[in-house]
mmCIF file of C-alpha atoms in Angstrom:
data_model
loop_
_atom_site.group_PDB
_atom_site.id
_atom_site.type_symbol
_atom_site.label_atom_id
_atom_site.label_comp_id
_atom_site.label_asym_id
_atom_site.label_seq_id
_atom_site.Cartn_x
_atom_site.Cartn_y
_atom_site.Cartn_z
ATOM 1 C CA ALA A 1258 96.996 90.164 88.304
ATOM 2 C CA GLN A 1259 99.575 93.097 87.253
ATOM 3 C CA SER A 1260 102.252 92.998 90.139
ATOM 4 C CA VAL A 1261 106.044 94.084 90.696
ATOM 5 C CA ALA A 1262 108.784 92.486 93.050
ATOM 6 C CA GLN A 1263 111.987 93.513 93.915
ATOM 7 C CA PRO A 1264 113.254 90.239 95.626
ATOM 8 C CA GLU A 1265 115.968 91.595 97.852
ATOM 9 C CA ASP A 1266 115.572 94.488 101.220
ATOM 10 C CA GLN A 1267 118.633 95.682 100.593
ATOM 11 C CA VAL A 1268 121.656 95.645 98.558
ATOM 12 C CA ASN A 1269 124.891 96.137 99.916
ATOM 13 C CA VAL A 1270 128.065 97.134 97.846
ATOM 14 C CA ALA A 1271 131.605 98.961 98.175
ATOM 15 C CA GLU A 1272 131.769 102.331 96.720
ATOM 16 C CA GLY A 1273 133.519 101.565 93.216
ATOM 17 C CA ASN A 1274 131.812 98.611 92.760
ATOM 18 C CA PRO A 1275 129.553 97.807 90.212
ATOM 19 C CA LEU A 1276 125.443 97.715 91.283
ATOM 20 C CA THR A 1277 122.485 96.008 90.410
ATOM 21 C CA VAL A 1278 119.186 96.186 91.841
ATOM 22 C CA LYS A 1279 116.653 93.877 90.888
ATOM 23 C CA CYS A 1280 113.129 93.796 89.598
ATOM 24 C CA THR A 1281 110.457 91.576 87.792
ATOM 25 C CA TYR A 1282 107.085 92.416 86.720
ATOM 26 C CA SER A 1283 104.195 90.571 85.854
ATOM 27 C CA VAL A 1284 101.589 92.213 83.691
ATOM 28 C CA SER A 1285 99.498 91.880 80.645
ATOM 29 C CA GLY A 1286 100.374 93.322 77.210
ATOM 30 C CA ASN A 1287 103.421 95.480 76.785
ATOM 31 C CA PRO A 1288 105.053 96.930 80.333
ATOM 32 C CA TYR A 1289 105.631 100.178 80.588
ATOM 33 C CA LEU A 1290 108.348 100.293 83.583
ATOM 34 C CA PHE A 1291 109.899 102.734 85.587
ATOM 35 C CA TRP A 1292 113.105 103.124 88.416
ATOM 36 C CA TYR A 1293 112.978 105.734 90.853
ATOM 37 C CA VAL A 1294 115.059 106.573 94.034
ATOM 38 C CA GLN A 1295 114.092 107.691 97.442
ATOM 39 C CA TYR A 1296 116.283 109.902 100.066
ATOM 40 C CA PRO A 1297 115.125 109.314 103.506
ATOM 41 C CA ASN A 1298 111.605 111.889 104.474
ATOM 42 C CA ARG A 1299 111.372 112.895 100.901
ATOM 43 C CA GLY A 1300 109.549 112.510 97.137
ATOM 44 C CA LEU A 1301 110.700 109.470 94.899
ATOM 45 C CA GLN A 1302 112.474 110.971 92.051
ATOM 46 C CA PHE A 1303 112.625 109.646 88.561
ATOM 47 C CA LEU A 1304 115.390 108.171 87.393
ATOM 48 C CA LEU A 1305 114.378 106.055 84.174
ATOM 49 C CA LYS A 1306 112.154 104.136 82.149
ATOM 50 C CA TYR A 1307 111.472 102.119 79.420
ATOM 51 C CA ILE A 1308 108.416 101.895 77.258
ATOM 52 C CA THR A 1309 109.673 100.332 74.025
ATOM 53 C CA GLY A 1310 113.084 99.699 71.988
ATOM 54 C CA ASP A 1311 116.734 99.371 73.121
ATOM 55 C CA ASN A 1312 116.613 96.755 75.866
ATOM 56 C CA LEU A 1313 119.326 99.518 77.528
ATOM 57 C CA VAL A 1314 117.459 102.214 78.858
ATOM 58 C CA LYS A 1315 120.170 104.706 80.460
ATOM 59 C CA GLY A 1316 118.896 107.479 83.084
ATOM 60 C CA SER A 1317 119.838 109.821 85.540
ATOM 61 C CA TYR A 1318 122.919 110.201 87.932
ATOM 62 C CA GLY A 1319 124.636 107.259 85.871
ATOM 63 C CA PHE A 1320 122.368 104.544 86.507
ATOM 64 C CA GLU A 1321 120.915 102.461 83.600
ATOM 65 C CA ALA A 1322 118.344 98.965 83.544
ATOM 66 C CA GLU A 1323 118.004 96.257 81.248
ATOM 67 C CA PHE A 1324 114.469 95.218 80.493
ATOM 68 C CA ASN A 1325 114.747 91.232 79.855
ATOM 69 C CA LYS A 1326 111.246 89.912 77.965
ATOM 70 C CA SER A 1327 112.275 86.390 78.702
ATOM 71 C CA GLN A 1328 112.808 86.963 82.138
ATOM 72 C CA THR A 1329 110.121 89.356 82.882
ATOM 73 C CA SER A 1330 112.610 91.773 84.308
ATOM 74 C CA PHE A 1331 113.950 95.085 84.597
ATOM 75 C CA HIS A 1332 116.987 95.537 86.981
ATOM 76 C CA LEU A 1333 118.820 98.359 87.676
ATOM 77 C CA LYS A 1334 122.647 98.689 87.476
ATOM 78 C CA LYS A 1335 125.663 101.403 87.819
ATOM 79 C CA PRO A 1336 128.948 100.388 86.697
ATOM 80 C CA SER A 1337 130.884 102.527 89.783
ATOM 81 C CA ALA A 1338 128.753 102.789 93.215
ATOM 82 C CA LEU A 1339 129.372 106.201 94.824
ATOM 83 C CA VAL A 1340 128.308 106.591 98.744
ATOM 84 C CA SER A 1341 125.800 109.671 97.915
ATOM 85 C CA ASP A 1342 123.439 106.410 95.844
ATOM 86 C CA SER A 1343 122.439 105.180 99.354
ATOM 87 C CA ALA A 1344 118.819 105.720 99.411
ATOM 88 C CA LEU A 1345 115.663 103.102 98.654
ATOM 89 C CA TYR A 1346 115.340 102.643 95.069
ATOM 90 C CA PHE A 1347 111.461 101.577 93.916
ATOM 91 C CA CYS A 1348 110.297 99.637 90.461
ATOM 92 C CA ALA A 1349 107.445 100.533 89.068
ATOM 93 C CA VAL A 1350 105.038 98.958 86.262
ATOM 94 C CA ARG A 1351 102.664 100.586 84.606
ATOM 95 C CA TYR A 1352 98.820 98.778 83.256
ATOM 96 C CA THR A 1353 96.490 100.845 81.060
ATOM 97 C CA ILE A 1354 93.230 101.127 82.399
ATOM 98 C CA SER A 1355 92.036 102.962 79.412
ATOM 99 C CA SER A 1356 92.809 104.731 76.164
ATOM 100 C CA ASN A 1357 94.941 107.493 78.124
ATOM 101 C CA THR A 1358 94.687 106.711 81.934
ATOM 102 C CA GLY A 1359 97.200 104.304 83.233
ATOM 103 C CA LYS A 1360 98.003 103.175 87.010
ATOM 104 C CA LEU A 1361 101.767 102.891 88.575
ATOM 105 C CA ILE A 1362 102.290 99.482 91.017
ATOM 106 C CA PHE A 1363 105.700 99.808 92.613
ATOM 107 C CA GLY A 1364 107.400 97.419 94.437
ATOM 108 C CA GLN A 1365 108.167 97.445 97.476
ATOM 109 C CA GLY A 1366 111.635 99.163 97.755
ATOM 110 C CA THR A 1367 114.937 98.270 97.890
ATOM 111 C CA THR A 1368 117.618 99.519 100.276
ATOM 112 C CA LEU A 1369 120.860 100.277 98.552
ATOM 113 C CA GLN A 1370 123.789 100.741 101.239
ATOM 114 C CA VAL A 1371 127.332 101.792 99.443
ATOM 115 C CA LYS A 1372 129.975 101.721 101.670
ATOM 116 C CA PRO A 1373 133.219 103.673 101.396
ATOM 117 C CA ASP B 1235 111.085 126.536 89.989
ATOM 118 C CA GLY B 1236 108.887 124.449 88.359
ATOM 119 C CA GLY B 1237 107.383 121.287 91.419
ATOM 120 C CA ILE B 1238 105.256 119.527 93.950
ATOM 121 C CA THR B 1239 105.218 121.549 97.153
ATOM 122 C CA GLN B 1240 103.081 119.112 100.008
ATOM 123 C CA SER B 1241 101.580 121.014 103.262
ATOM 124 C CA PRO B 1242 102.221 120.332 106.244
ATOM 125 C CA LYS B 1243 105.582 118.187 106.215
ATOM 126 C CA TYR B 1244 104.401 116.767 109.884
ATOM 127 C CA LEU B 1245 100.719 116.175 110.815
ATOM 128 C CA PHE B 1246 98.998 115.457 113.999
ATOM 129 C CA ARG B 1247 95.520 113.865 113.985
ATOM 130 C CA LYS B 1248 93.230 113.780 117.288
ATOM 131 C CA GLU B 1249 91.223 110.799 117.047
ATOM 132 C CA GLY B 1250 87.944 110.601 115.397
ATOM 133 C CA GLN B 1251 89.394 114.152 113.488
ATOM 134 C CA ASN B 1252 89.424 114.854 109.801
ATOM 135 C CA VAL B 1253 92.852 116.483 108.872
ATOM 136 C CA THR B 1254 93.369 117.735 105.493
ATOM 137 C CA LEU B 1255 96.490 117.756 103.421
ATOM 138 C CA SER B 1256 97.666 120.175 100.842
ATOM 139 C CA CYS B 1257 99.203 119.666 97.568
ATOM 140 C CA GLU B 1258 100.320 122.551 95.171
ATOM 141 C CA GLN B 1259 102.004 121.936 91.641
ATOM 142 C CA ASN B 1260 102.905 124.677 89.095
ATOM 143 C CA LEU B 1261 103.917 121.932 87.105
ATOM 144 C CA ASN B 1262 100.710 122.511 84.787
ATOM 145 C CA HIS B 1263 99.869 119.458 85.181
ATOM 146 C CA ASP B 1264 96.592 117.317 84.054
ATOM 147 C CA ALA B 1265 97.131 114.441 85.875
ATOM 148 C CA MET B 1266 97.763 114.225 89.764
ATOM 149 C CA TYR B 1267 97.353 111.132 92.075
ATOM 150 C CA TRP B 1268 97.882 110.650 96.179
ATOM 151 C CA TYR B 1269 99.824 107.573 97.215
ATOM 152 C CA ARG B 1270 100.338 106.580 101.184
ATOM 153 C CA GLN B 1271 103.562 104.761 102.307
ATOM 154 C CA ASP B 1272 103.896 102.055 104.841
ATOM 155 C CA PRO B 1273 107.600 100.627 105.814
ATOM 156 C CA GLY B 1274 108.037 97.543 103.080
ATOM 157 C CA GLN B 1275 104.982 98.322 101.692
ATOM 158 C CA GLY B 1276 105.993 100.375 98.467
ATOM 159 C CA LEU B 1277 103.452 103.000 97.523
ATOM 160 C CA ARG B 1278 99.567 101.921 96.698
ATOM 161 C CA LEU B 1279 96.730 104.286 94.966
ATOM 162 C CA ILE B 1280 94.506 106.145 97.232
ATOM 163 C CA TYR B 1281 92.892 108.823 94.358
ATOM 164 C CA TYR B 1282 94.117 109.858 91.271
ATOM 165 C CA SER B 1283 92.745 112.764 88.875
ATOM 166 C CA GLN B 1284 93.199 113.191 85.299
ATOM 167 C CA ILE B 1285 91.564 116.582 84.883
ATOM 168 C CA VAL B 1286 89.867 119.328 86.882
ATOM 169 C CA ASN B 1287 86.710 118.216 88.761
ATOM 170 C CA ASP B 1288 87.171 114.676 87.871
ATOM 171 C CA PHE B 1289 88.957 112.538 90.132
ATOM 172 C CA GLN B 1290 88.617 108.413 90.801
ATOM 173 C CA LYS B 1291 89.489 105.779 93.359
ATOM 174 C CA GLY B 1292 92.851 104.395 93.986
ATOM 175 C CA ASP B 1293 93.304 100.718 95.387
ATOM 176 C CA ILE B 1294 92.940 102.116 99.573
ATOM 177 C CA ALA B 1295 90.205 104.601 98.567
ATOM 178 C CA GLU B 1296 88.193 103.712 101.901
ATOM 179 C CA GLY B 1297 88.534 106.620 104.475
ATOM 180 C CA TYR B 1298 89.794 109.412 102.711
ATOM 181 C CA SER B 1299 88.257 111.974 100.013
ATOM 182 C CA VAL B 1300 89.835 114.401 97.454
ATOM 183 C CA SER B 1301 88.691 117.467 95.832
ATOM 184 C CA ARG B 1302 89.927 118.878 92.405
ATOM 185 C CA GLU B 1303 88.424 122.333 91.767
ATOM 186 C CA LYS B 1304 91.366 123.891 90.229
ATOM 187 C CA LYS B 1305 94.146 122.307 87.709
ATOM 188 C CA GLU B 1306 97.208 122.966 90.316
ATOM 189 C CA SER B 1307 95.392 122.019 93.735
ATOM 190 C CA PHE B 1308 94.718 118.116 94.718
ATOM 191 C CA PRO B 1309 94.164 118.540 99.000
ATOM 192 C CA LEU B 1310 93.200 115.007 100.659
ATOM 193 C CA THR B 1311 91.216 114.840 103.189
ATOM 194 C CA VAL B 1312 92.010 111.657 105.602
ATOM 195 C CA THR B 1313 88.724 111.417 107.823
ATOM 196 C CA SER B 1314 87.828 109.678 110.808
ATOM 197 C CA ALA B 1315 86.457 106.395 108.480
ATOM 198 C CA GLN B 1316 90.433 105.640 108.044
ATOM 199 C CA LYS B 1317 91.092 103.578 111.505
ATOM 200 C CA ASN B 1318 94.743 103.488 110.444
ATOM 201 C CA PRO B 1319 96.432 106.731 109.438
ATOM 202 C CA THR B 1320 99.600 107.013 110.397
ATOM 203 C CA ALA B 1321 102.153 106.827 106.873
ATOM 204 C CA PHE B 1322 103.754 109.113 104.790
ATOM 205 C CA TYR B 1323 101.705 110.734 102.216
ATOM 206 C CA LEU B 1324 103.413 111.507 98.634
ATOM 207 C CA CYS B 1325 101.627 113.731 96.330
ATOM 208 C CA ALA B 1326 102.066 112.921 92.531
ATOM 209 C CA SER B 1327 101.367 114.429 89.455
ATOM 210 C CA SER B 1328 102.311 113.875 85.538
ATOM 211 C CA ILE B 1329 101.847 116.077 82.474
ATOM 212 C CA LYS B 1330 98.881 113.745 81.181
ATOM 213 C CA ALA B 1331 97.804 110.221 82.874
ATOM 214 C CA GLY B 1332 98.702 107.736 80.371
ATOM 215 C CA PRO B 1333 101.536 105.255 79.767
ATOM 216 C CA ASN B 1334 104.475 107.263 78.940
ATOM 217 C CA GLN B 1335 104.588 109.526 80.997
ATOM 218 C CA PRO B 1336 106.444 109.455 84.326
ATOM 219 C CA GLN B 1337 105.003 111.032 87.672
ATOM 220 C CA HIS B 1338 106.661 113.663 89.607
ATOM 221 C CA PHE B 1339 106.691 113.805 93.339
ATOM 222 C CA GLY B 1340 106.281 115.983 96.434
ATOM 223 C CA ASP B 1341 108.922 115.863 99.574
ATOM 224 C CA GLY B 1342 105.155 114.024 101.278
ATOM 225 C CA THR B 1343 103.378 114.692 104.500
ATOM 226 C CA ARG B 1344 103.865 112.325 107.425
ATOM 227 C CA LEU B 1345 100.506 111.914 109.294
ATOM 228 C CA SER B 1346 100.736 110.388 112.879
ATOM 229 C CA ILE B 1347 97.985 110.012 115.445
ATOM 230 C CA LEU B 1348 98.090 111.647 118.692
#
């Protein structure tokens, strides 16, 4: 069965320190992986995706993610956290229904709290 | 600006009442989606549509209905058969329904029961 796990409900980090938000996945076939961010009472904003190629993917707002096939992980990272990065982060995996249709499966979300 | 507009932002439903949530996009996207968000559960897919006049059930379609008569519009009706409708509802769209395409989201409608 296709699934995504975000093992931490909340991650706390001091401003200026590096941050990591963890994600592991289970999917048959090639994984298509996404990270989204959600601010309170707003929709989700796309951050980055891994489809194929380099294992380190760079995205919006200085975020990057590392795809690790052997560990089936896709952790989100940022070298230096900002207070404004505080939000709810979702990892998602796309699995194929047919040749041109896929569905996104979301993790349960991780709240990132960056303290000044 | 191009984007997805959901209305209303807040909606209240009485017992036994059907309510319709609006979703409009001006991105010229073919595919549209409805998700339900509950605290601690992430997003769950209700319905999706790959093209006008076509839609498919997602993982939690019971108690919901949709239509896709126009490319830019994908309204969701929460029927009285949905016994636990209180949630945050998110509409999304993508250029196509294929695996490479990120989805773009509206700002959601929060539905509560009176």
